[in-house]
Amino acid sequence: MTTPFRTLAWLLSVAFLVSCTHARVIPERGTTRAASRDGATTIVRRGDTLYGIAFRNGLDYRDVAAWNGIGPPYTIYPGQRLRLSGGAGDRRVATRPASEPVRRPTTSSTSTRPPTRPPTQAPPPSAPASKLGWTWPAEGALIGTFSGGDPTRQGIDIAGKRGDPVRAAADGVVVYSGSGLVGYGELIIVKHDESWLSAYGHNRARLVAEGAKVRAGQQIAEMGRTGADRDMLHFEVRFDGKPVDPLRYLPKR
């Protein structure tokens, strides 16, 4: 290589090293959760409840409470950091028993046994049974249905006009009444038992406060369009924190 080319190569390498020493890493802002579920956390904001945080993240409130050592009545404070995942020994974390051997198939070059068929996949689990006496939360036409794999269709949408009554779908206790969950507008969440919750979004007005006991058919809100582009009720049913299709439980119309 001639001297001019060697000089050019040396200058380019020096320029590269200098540019590396001046590179900056800009931290991502505006997020409180880790990118993956493992190790994810959130910061409690004013107006948050443990039920609302669990609902927003598709988790069971009992798991969130256990992961953070919080007991009933599940009091949390603004600025508090909550874990959104568990570790070894936490509730509902299944591990292989230490005494259980790992079984591996044995092979033999002289074996005449025909190849075995791969095991058939188990059918997807059926919807959990519910003994609650579910009733329709509003009287309008069904305009949106549930789709388990679509985060924008975790419940059903019921049409109506501003001010129409929104009613509790089953007996329970109001565990959230506010507007802190993005995308739901004025929202009410009712706890029916240890496993079942129902949610009522986009209301114009909320008529019940947290802690109120409600009966099936009792009016709890007025229909509206907060967080939506039309007057309607967004209704969800959750079992152990996971959305399920409300039409499996509501009576046929």
C-alpha positions as protocol buffer text, in pm:
chain_id: "A"
residue {
  index: 1
  type: MET
  ca { x: 0 y: 0 z: 0 }
}
residue {
  index: 2
  type: THR
  ca { x: 137 y: 343 z: -90 }
}
residue {
  index: 3
  type: THR
  ca { x: 195 y: 610 z: 173 }
}
residue {
  index: 4
  type: PRO
  ca { x: -108 y: 829 z: 78 }
}
residue {
  index: 5
  type: PHE
  ca { x: -345 y: 533 z: 117 }
}
residue {
  index: 6
  type: ARG
  ca { x: -193 y: 439 z: 452 }
}
residue {
  index: 7
  type: THR
  ca { x: -234 y: 796 z: 570 }
}
residue {
  index: 8
  type: LEU
  ca { x: -601 y: 802 z: 460 }
}
residue {
  index: 9
  type: ALA
  ca { x: -675 y: 474 z: 636 }
}
residue {
  index: 10
  type: TRP
  ca { x: -512 y: 602 z: 956 }
}
residue {
  index: 11
  type: LEU
  ca { x: -718 y: 924 z: 945 }
}
residue {
  index: 12
  type: LEU
  ca { x: -1042 y: 733 z: 894 }
}
residue {
  index: 13
  type: SER
  ca { x: -973 y: 505 z: 1190 }
}
residue {
  index: 14
  type: VAL
  ca { x: -896 y: 803 z: 1414 }
}
residue {
  index: 15
  type: ALA
  ca { x: -1217 y: 979 z: 1305 }
}
residue {
  index: 16
  type: PHE
  ca { x: -1417 y: 667 z: 1386 }
}
residue {
  index: 17
  type: LEU
  ca { x: -1269 y: 641 z: 1737 }
}
residue {
  index: 18
  type: VAL
  ca { x: -1333 y: 1009 z: 1805 }
}
residue {
  index: 19
  type: SER
  ca { x: -1698 y: 979 z: 1696 }
}
residue {
  index: 20
  type: CYS
  ca { x: -1743 y: 681 z: 1931 }
}
residue {
  index: 21
  type: THR
  ca { x: -1607 y: 870 z: 2229 }
}
residue {
  index: 22
  type: HIS
  ca { x: -1865 y: 1147 z: 2169 }
}
residue {
  index: 23
  type: ALA
  ca { x: -2169 y: 919 z: 2125 }
}
residue {
  index: 24
  type: ARG
  ca { x: -2449 y: 971 z: 2382 }
}
residue {
  index: 25
  type: VAL
  ca { x: -2705 y: 724 z: 2510 }
}
residue {
  index: 26
  type: ILE
  ca { x: -3038 y: 901 z: 2561 }
}
residue {
  index: 27
  type: PRO
  ca { x: -3261 y: 718 z: 2812 }
}
residue {
  index: 28
  type: GLU
  ca { x: -3621 y: 653 z: 2716 }
}
residue {
  index: 29
  type: ARG
  ca { x: -3863 y: 879 z: 2901 }
}
residue {
  index: 30
  type: GLY
  ca { x: -4227 y: 867 z: 2988 }
}
residue {
  index: 31
  type: THR
  ca { x: -4250 y: 498 z: 3074 }
}
residue {
  index: 32
  type: THR
  ca { x: -4278 y: 332 z: 3412 }
}
residue {
  index: 33
  type: ARG
  ca { x: -4290 y: -31 z: 3301 }
}
residue {
  index: 34
  type: ALA
  ca { x: -4006 y: -251 z: 3186 }
}
residue {
  index: 35
  type: ALA
  ca { x: -4015 y: -367 z: 2825 }
}
residue {
  index: 36
  type: SER
  ca { x: -4072 y: -730 z: 2923 }
}
residue {
  index: 37
  type: ARG
  ca { x: -4314 y: -875 z: 3175 }
}
residue {
  index: 38
  type: ASP
  ca { x: -4027 y: -1022 z: 3382 }
}
residue {
  index: 39
  type: GLY
  ca { x: -3914 y: -751 z: 3620 }
}
residue {
  index: 40
  type: ALA
  ca { x: -4181 y: -505 z: 3502 }
}
residue {
  index: 41
  type: THR
  ca { x: -4281 y: -234 z: 3747 }
}
residue {
  index: 42
  type: THR
  ca { x: -4513 y: 65 z: 3758 }
}
residue {
  index: 43
  type: ILE
  ca { x: -4525 y: 385 z: 3964 }
}
residue {
  index: 44
  type: VAL
  ca { x: -4849 y: 453 z: 4149 }
}
residue {
  index: 45
  type: ARG
  ca { x: -5010 y: 778 z: 4038 }
}
residue {
  index: 46
  type: ARG
  ca { x: -5262 y: 986 z: 4230 }
}
residue {
  index: 47
  type: GLY
  ca { x: -5604 y: 825 z: 4194 }
}
residue {
  index: 48
  type: ASP
  ca { x: -5467 y: 476 z: 4119 }
}
residue {
  index: 49
  type: THR
  ca { x: -5598 y: 171 z: 4299 }
}
residue {
  index: 50
  type: LEU
  ca { x: -5449 y: -176 z: 4310 }
}
residue {
  index: 51
  type: TYR
  ca { x: -5755 y: -306 z: 4125 }
}
residue {
  index: 52
  type: GLY
  ca { x: -5715 y: -44 z: 3852 }
}
residue {
  index: 53
  type: ILE
  ca { x: -5343 y: -116 z: 3805 }
}
residue {
  index: 54
  type: ALA
  ca { x: -5408 y: -491 z: 3783 }
}
residue {
  index: 55
  type: PHE
  ca { x: -5693 y: -431 z: 3535 }
}
residue {
  index: 56
  type: ARG
  ca { x: -5479 y: -203 z: 3318 }
}
residue {
  index: 57
  type: ASN
  ca { x: -5206 y: -466 z: 3293 }
}
residue {
  index: 58
  type: GLY
  ca { x: -5429 y: -773 z: 3250 }
}
residue {
  index: 59
  type: LEU
  ca { x: -5328 y: -917 z: 3587 }
}
residue {
  index: 60
  type: ASP
  ca { x: -5508 y: -1069 z: 3884 }
}
residue {
  index: 61
  type: TYR
  ca { x: -5520 y: -815 z: 4168 }
}
residue {
  index: 62
  type: ARG
  ca { x: -5432 y: -1095 z: 4413 }
}
residue {
  index: 63
  type: ASP
  ca { x: -5108 y: -1162 z: 4225 }
}
residue {
  index: 64
  type: VAL
  ca { x: -5010 y: -794 z: 4225 }
}
residue {
  index: 65
  type: ALA
  ca { x: -5084 y: -777 z: 4598 }
}
residue {
  index: 66
  type: ALA
  ca { x: -4879 y: -1091 z: 4670 }
}
residue {
  index: 67
  type: TRP
  ca { x: -4580 y: -978 z: 4460 }
}
residue {
  index: 68
  type: ASN
  ca { x: -4568 y: -653 z: 4657 }
}
residue {
  index: 69
  type: GLY
  ca { x: -4652 y: -782 z: 5005 }
}
residue {
  index: 70
  type: ILE
  ca { x: -4978 y: -586 z: 5020 }
}
residue {
  index: 71
  type: GLY
  ca { x: -5271 y: -722 z: 5220 }
}
residue {
  index: 72
  type: PRO
  ca { x: -5639 y: -622 z: 5233 }
}
residue {
  index: 73
  type: PRO
  ca { x: -5769 y: -355 z: 5196 }
}
residue {
  index: 74
  type: TYR
  ca { x: -5489 y: -319 z: 4935 }
}
residue {
  index: 75
  type: THR
  ca { x: -5389 y: 39 z: 5017 }
}
residue {
  index: 76
  type: ILE
  ca { x: -5126 y: 193 z: 4787 }
}
residue {
  index: 77
  type: TYR
  ca { x: -4968 y: 539 z: 4775 }
}
residue {
  index: 78
  type: PRO
  ca { x: -4869 y: 786 z: 4498 }
}
residue {
  index: 79
  type: GLY
  ca { x: -4503 y: 742 z: 4409 }
}
residue {
  index: 80
  type: GLN
  ca { x: -4493 y: 382 z: 4526 }
}
residue {
  index: 81
  type: ARG
  ca { x: -4324 y: 138 z: 4286 }
}
residue {
  index: 82
  type: LEU
  ca { x: -4513 y: -187 z: 4233 }
}
residue {
  index: 83
  type: ARG
  ca { x: -4384 y: -509 z: 4081 }
}
residue {
  index: 84
  type: LEU
  ca { x: -4592 y: -646 z: 3794 }
}
residue {
  index: 85
  type: SER
  ca { x: -4433 y: -990 z: 3789 }
}
residue {
  index: 86
  type: GLY
  ca { x: -4342 y: -1253 z: 4042 }
}
residue {
  index: 87
  type: GLY
  ca { x: -4036 y: -1454 z: 4127 }
}
residue {
  index: 88
  type: ALA
  ca { x: -3963 y: -1803 z: 4255 }
}
residue {
  index: 89
  type: GLY
  ca { x: -4202 y: -1896 z: 4533 }
}
residue {
  index: 90
  type: ASP
  ca { x: -4453 y: -1623 z: 4453 }
}
residue {
  index: 91
  type: ARG
  ca { x: -4821 y: -1699 z: 4405 }
}
residue {
  index: 92
  type: ARG
  ca { x: -4917 y: -1897 z: 4094 }
}
residue {
  index: 93
  type: VAL
  ca { x: -4556 y: -1945 z: 3982 }
}
residue {
  index: 94
  type: ALA
  ca { x: -4533 y: -2310 z: 3883 }
}
residue {
  index: 95
  type: THR
  ca { x: -4196 y: -2487 z: 3885 }
}
residue {
  index: 96
  type: ARG
  ca { x: -4092 y: -2846 z: 3825 }
}
residue {
  index: 97
  type: PRO
  ca { x: -4046 y: -3034 z: 4156 }
}
residue {
  index: 98
  type: ALA
  ca { x: -3679 y: -3094 z: 4232 }
}
residue {
  index: 99
  type: SER
  ca { x: -3735 y: -3468 z: 4271 }
}
residue {
  index: 100
  type: GLU
  ca { x: -3905 y: -3507 z: 3934 }
}
residue {
  index: 101
  type: PRO
  ca { x: -3663 y: -3658 z: 3682 }
}
residue {
  index: 102
  type: VAL
  ca { x: -3637 y: -3522 z: 3332 }
}
residue {
  index: 103
  type: ARG
  ca { x: -3736 y: -3810 z: 3106 }
}
residue {
  index: 104
  type: ARG
  ca { x: -3568 y: -3838 z: 2767 }
}
residue {
  index: 105
  type: PRO
  ca { x: -3657 y: -4091 z: 2499 }
}
residue {
  index: 106
  type: THR
  ca { x: -3400 y: -4362 z: 2439 }
}
residue {
  index: 107
  type: THR
  ca { x: -3297 y: -4467 z: 2092 }
}
residue {
  index: 108
  type: SER
  ca { x: -3130 y: -4777 z: 1959 }
}
residue {
  index: 109
  type: SER
  ca { x: -2973 y: -4832 z: 1619 }
}
residue {
  index: 110
  type: THR
  ca { x: -3099 y: -5191 z: 1619 }
}
residue {
  index: 111
  type: SER
  ca { x: -3452 y: -5116 z: 1722 }
}
residue {
  index: 112
  type: THR
  ca { x: -3724 y: -5229 z: 1483 }
}
residue {
  index: 113
  type: ARG
  ca { x: -4001 y: -5048 z: 1668 }
}
residue {
  index: 114
  type: PRO
  ca { x: -4193 y: -4816 z: 1429 }
}
residue {
  index: 115
  type: PRO
  ca { x: -4167 y: -4442 z: 1493 }
}
residue {
  index: 116
  type: THR
  ca { x: -4426 y: -4312 z: 1731 }
}
residue {
  index: 117
  type: ARG
  ca { x: -4668 y: -4037 z: 1639 }
}
residue {
  index: 118
  type: PRO
  ca { x: -4609 y: -3696 z: 1790 }
}
residue {
  index: 119
  type: PRO
  ca { x: -4848 y: -3626 z: 2076 }
}
residue {
  index: 120
  type: THR
  ca { x: -5162 y: -3442 z: 1976 }
}
residue {
  index: 121
  type: GLN
  ca { x: -5203 y: -3095 z: 2112 }
}
residue {
  index: 122
  type: ALA
  ca { x: -5458 y: -3052 z: 2387 }
}
residue {
  index: 123
  type: PRO
  ca { x: -5766 y: -2851 z: 2287 }
}
residue {
  index: 124
  type: PRO
  ca { x: -5778 y: -2493 z: 2412 }
}
residue {
  index: 125
  type: PRO
  ca { x: -5931 y: -2459 z: 2758 }
}
residue {
  index: 126
  type: SER
  ca { x: -6301 y: -2392 z: 2767 }
}
residue {
  index: 127
  type: ALA
  ca { x: -6440 y: -2072 z: 2913 }
}
residue {
  index: 128
  type: PRO
  ca { x: -6457 y: -2080 z: 3295 }
}
residue {
  index: 129
  type: ALA
  ca { x: -6798 y: -2156 z: 3437 }
}
residue {
  index: 130
  type: SER
  ca { x: -6975 y: -1884 z: 3632 }
}
residue {
  index: 131
  type: LYS
  ca { x: -7254 y: -1915 z: 3887 }
}
residue {
  index: 132
  type: LEU
  ca { x: -7327 y: -1543 z: 3884 }
}
residue {
  index: 133
  type: GLY
  ca { x: -7665 y: -1433 z: 3754 }
}
residue {
  index: 134
  type: TRP
  ca { x: -7539 y: -1206 z: 3475 }
}
residue {
  index: 135
  type: THR
  ca { x: -7772 y: -948 z: 3322 }
}
residue {
  index: 136
  type: TRP
  ca { x: -7722 y: -707 z: 3032 }
}
residue {
  index: 137
  type: PRO
  ca { x: -7567 y: -378 z: 3147 }
}
residue {
  index: 138
  type: ALA
  ca { x: -7741 y: -169 z: 2879 }
}
residue {
  index: 139
  type: GLU
  ca { x: -8034 y: -207 z: 2639 }
}
residue {
  index: 140
  type: GLY
  ca { x: -7883 y: -89 z: 2309 }
}
residue {
  index: 141
  type: ALA
  ca { x: -7772 y: -287 z: 2006 }
}
residue {
  index: 142
  type: LEU
  ca { x: -7447 y: -483 z: 2009 }
}
residue {
  index: 143
  type: ILE
  ca { x: -7196 y: -297 z: 1790 }
}
residue {
  index: 144
  type: GLY
  ca { x: -6865 y: -452 z: 1896 }
}
residue {
  index: 145
  type: THR
  ca { x: -6768 y: -808 z: 1989 }
}
residue {
  index: 146
  type: PHE
  ca { x: -6489 y: -971 z: 2186 }
}
residue {
  index: 147
  type: SER
  ca { x: -6165 y: -1096 z: 2031 }
}
residue {
  index: 148
  type: GLY
  ca { x: -5916 y: -1252 z: 2271 }
}
residue {
  index: 149
  type: GLY
  ca { x: -5610 y: -1177 z: 2059 }
}
residue {
  index: 150
  type: ASP
  ca { x: -5698 y: -814 z: 1991 }
}
residue {
  index: 151
  type: PRO
  ca { x: -5608 y: -569 z: 2273 }
}
residue {
  index: 152
  type: THR
  ca { x: -5867 y: -324 z: 2139 }
}
residue {
  index: 153
  type: ARG
  ca { x: -6150 y: -582 z: 2165 }
}
residue {
  index: 154
  type: GLN
  ca { x: -6129 y: -714 z: 2520 }
}
residue {
  index: 155
  type: GLY
  ca { x: -6502 y: -678 z: 2571 }
}
residue {
  index: 156
  type: ILE
  ca { x: -6822 y: -583 z: 2389 }
}
residue {
  index: 157
  type: ASP
  ca { x: -6964 y: -245 z: 2284 }
}
residue {
  index: 158
  type: ILE
  ca { x: -7332 y: -160 z: 2328 }
}
residue {
  index: 159
  type: ALA
  ca { x: -7485 y: 134 z: 2144 }
}
residue {
  index: 160
  type: GLY
  ca { x: -7714 y: 391 z: 2298 }
}
residue {
  index: 161
  type: LYS
  ca { x: -7760 y: 762 z: 2349 }
}
residue {
  index: 162
  type: ARG
  ca { x: -7615 y: 1004 z: 2597 }
}
residue {
  index: 163
  type: GLY
  ca { x: -7763 y: 959 z: 2943 }
}
residue {
  index: 164
  type: ASP
  ca { x: -7900 y: 607 z: 2891 }
}
residue {
  index: 165
  type: PRO
  ca { x: -7875 y: 400 z: 3210 }
}
residue {
  index: 166
  type: VAL
  ca { x: -7576 y: 171 z: 3262 }
}
residue {
  index: 167
  type: ARG
  ca { x: -7653 y: -106 z: 3510 }
}
residue {
  index: 168
  type: ALA
  ca { x: -7448 y: -351 z: 3716 }
}
residue {
  index: 169
  type: ALA
  ca { x: -7440 y: -687 z: 3540 }
}
residue {
  index: 170
  type: ALA
  ca { x: -7432 y: -882 z: 3870 }
}
residue {
  index: 171
  type: ASP
  ca { x: -7421 y: -823 z: 4244 }
}
residue {
  index: 172
  type: GLY
  ca { x: -7088 y: -691 z: 4370 }
}
residue {
  index: 173
  type: VAL
  ca { x: -6875 y: -415 z: 4519 }
}
residue {
  index: 174
  type: VAL
  ca { x: -6736 y: -115 z: 4329 }
}
residue {
  index: 175
  type: VAL
  ca { x: -6356 y: -138 z: 4343 }
}
residue {
  index: 176
  type: TYR
  ca { x: -6277 y: 138 z: 4093 }
}
residue {
  index: 177
  type: SER
  ca { x: -6463 y: 454 z: 3995 }
}
residue {
  index: 178
  type: GLY
  ca { x: -6256 y: 706 z: 3801 }
}
residue {
  index: 179
  type: SER
  ca { x: -6098 y: 813 z: 3474 }
}
residue {
  index: 180
  type: GLY
  ca { x: -5734 y: 713 z: 3525 }
}
residue {
  index: 181
  type: LEU
  ca { x: -5722 y: 420 z: 3282 }
}
residue {
  index: 182
  type: VAL
  ca { x: -5633 y: 551 z: 2936 }
}
residue {
  index: 183
  type: GLY
  ca { x: -5882 y: 452 z: 2666 }
}
residue {
  index: 184
  type: TYR
  ca { x: -6174 y: 376 z: 2897 }
}
residue {
  index: 185
  type: GLY
  ca { x: -6293 y: 727 z: 2979 }
}
residue {
  index: 186
  type: GLU
  ca { x: -6511 y: 743 z: 3289 }
}
residue {
  index: 187
  type: LEU
  ca { x: -6482 y: 384 z: 3414 }
}
residue {
  index: 188
  type: ILE
  ca { x: -6640 y: 170 z: 3683 }
}
residue {
  index: 189
  type: ILE
  ca { x: -6509 y: -173 z: 3787 }
}
residue {
  index: 190
  type: VAL
  ca { x: -6724 y: -406 z: 3999 }
}
residue {
  index: 191
  type: LYS
  ca { x: -6583 y: -701 z: 4191 }
}
residue {
  index: 192
  type: HIS
  ca { x: -6835 y: -985 z: 4206 }
}
residue {
  index: 193
  type: ASP
  ca { x: -6627 y: -1242 z: 4395 }
}
residue {
  index: 194
  type: GLU
  ca { x: -6262 y: -1340 z: 4433 }
}
residue {
  index: 195
  type: SER
  ca { x: -6229 y: -1429 z: 4063 }
}
residue {
  index: 196
  type: TRP
  ca { x: -6483 y: -1224 z: 3867 }
}
residue {
  index: 197
  type: LEU
  ca { x: -6480 y: -854 z: 3775 }
}
residue {
  index: 198
  type: SER
  ca { x: -6684 y: -651 z: 3531 }
}
residue {
  index: 199
  type: ALA
  ca { x: -6597 y: -312 z: 3382 }
}
residue {
  index: 200
  type: TYR
  ca { x: -6812 y: -33 z: 3235 }
}
residue {
  index: 201
  type: GLY
  ca { x: -6636 y: 231 z: 3024 }
}
residue {
  index: 202
  type: HIS
  ca { x: -6701 y: 557 z: 2830 }
}
residue {
  index: 203
  type: ASN
  ca { x: -6968 y: 677 z: 3074 }
}
residue {
  index: 204
  type: ARG
  ca { x: -7091 y: 1035 z: 3083 }
}
residue {
  index: 205
  type: ALA
  ca { x: -7135 y: 1022 z: 3460 }
}
residue {
  index: 206
  type: ARG
  ca { x: -7046 y: 774 z: 3733 }
}
residue {
  index: 207
  type: LEU
  ca { x: -7319 y: 733 z: 3996 }
}
residue {
  index: 208
  type: VAL
  ca { x: -7139 y: 507 z: 4245 }
}
residue {
  index: 209
  type: ALA
  ca { x: -6819 y: 549 z: 4444 }
}
residue {
  index: 210
  type: GLU
  ca { x: -6554 y: 296 z: 4536 }
}
residue {
  index: 211
  type: GLY
  ca { x: -6670 y: 69 z: 4815 }
}
residue {
  index: 212
  type: ALA
  ca { x: -7039 y: 88 z: 4722 }
}
residue {
  index: 213
  type: LYS
  ca { x: -7232 y: -239 z: 4717 }
}
residue {
  index: 214
  type: VAL
  ca { x: -7445 y: -278 z: 4405 }
}
residue {
  index: 215
  type: ARG
  ca { x: -7715 y: -520 z: 4296 }
}
residue {
  index: 216
  type: ALA
  ca { x: -7768 y: -673 z: 3953 }
}
residue {
  index: 217
  type: GLY
  ca { x: -7973 y: -430 z: 3743 }
}
residue {
  index: 218
  type: GLN
  ca { x: -7895 y: -128 z: 3962 }
}
residue {
  index: 219
  type: GLN
  ca { x: -7805 y: 185 z: 3766 }
}
residue {
  index: 220
  type: ILE
  ca { x: -7440 y: 274 z: 3828 }
}
residue {
  index: 221
  type: ALA
  ca { x: -7366 y: 522 z: 3548 }
}
residue {
  index: 222
  type: GLU
  ca { x: -7501 y: 725 z: 3257 }
}
residue {
  index: 223
  type: MET
  ca { x: -7392 y: 628 z: 2907 }
}
residue {
  index: 224
  type: GLY
  ca { x: -7162 y: 868 z: 2725 }
}
residue {
  index: 225
  type: ARG
  ca { x: -6863 y: 893 z: 2494 }
}
residue {
  index: 226
  type: THR
  ca { x: -6568 y: 977 z: 2723 }
}
residue {
  index: 227
  type: GLY
  ca { x: -6267 y: 817 z: 2555 }
}
residue {
  index: 228
  type: ALA
  ca { x: -6479 y: 712 z: 2254 }
}
residue {
  index: 229
  type: ASP
  ca { x: -6602 y: 863 z: 1929 }
}
residue {
  index: 230
  type: ARG
  ca { x: -6971 y: 789 z: 1990 }
}
residue {
  index: 231
  type: ASP
  ca { x: -7215 y: 730 z: 2275 }
}
residue {
  index: 232
  type: MET
  ca { x: -7183 y: 369 z: 2385 }
}
residue {
  index: 233
  type: LEU
  ca { x: -7096 y: 136 z: 2671 }
}
residue {
  index: 234
  type: HIS
  ca { x: -6777 y: -68 z: 2660 }
}
residue {
  index: 235
  type: PHE
  ca { x: -6836 y: -372 z: 2882 }
}
residue {
  index: 236
  type: GLU
  ca { x: -6575 y: -625 z: 2993 }
}
residue {
  index: 237
  type: VAL
  ca { x: -6581 y: -938 z: 3206 }
}
residue {
  index: 238
  type: ARG
  ca { x: -6258 y: -1066 z: 3360 }
}
residue {
  index: 239
  type: PHE
  ca { x: -6180 y: -1396 z: 3531 }
}
residue {
  index: 240
  type: ASP
  ca { x: -5867 y: -1397 z: 3748 }
}
residue {
  index: 241
  type: GLY
  ca { x: -5762 y: -1077 z: 3573 }
}
residue {
  index: 242
  type: LYS
  ca { x: -5794 y: -1213 z: 3219 }
}
residue {
  index: 243
  type: PRO
  ca { x: -6061 y: -1088 z: 2975 }
}
residue {
  index: 244
  type: VAL
  ca { x: -6326 y: -1341 z: 2870 }
}
residue {
  index: 245
  type: ASP
  ca { x: -6609 y: -1308 z: 2619 }
}
residue {
  index: 246
  type: PRO
  ca { x: -6908 y: -1146 z: 2796 }
}
residue {
  index: 247
  type: LEU
  ca { x: -7149 y: -1303 z: 2546 }
}
residue {
  index: 248
  type: ARG
  ca { x: -7073 y: -1644 z: 2698 }
}
residue {
  index: 249
  type: TYR
  ca { x: -7234 y: -1531 z: 3022 }
}
residue {
  index: 250
  type: LEU
  ca { x: -7499 y: -1274 z: 2932 }
}
residue {
  index: 251
  type: PRO
  ca { x: -7849 y: -1416 z: 2863 }
}
residue {
  index: 252
  type: LYS
  ca { x: -7956 y: -1455 z: 2503 }
}
residue {
  index: 253
  type: ARG
  ca { x: -8157 y: -1166 z: 2366 }
}
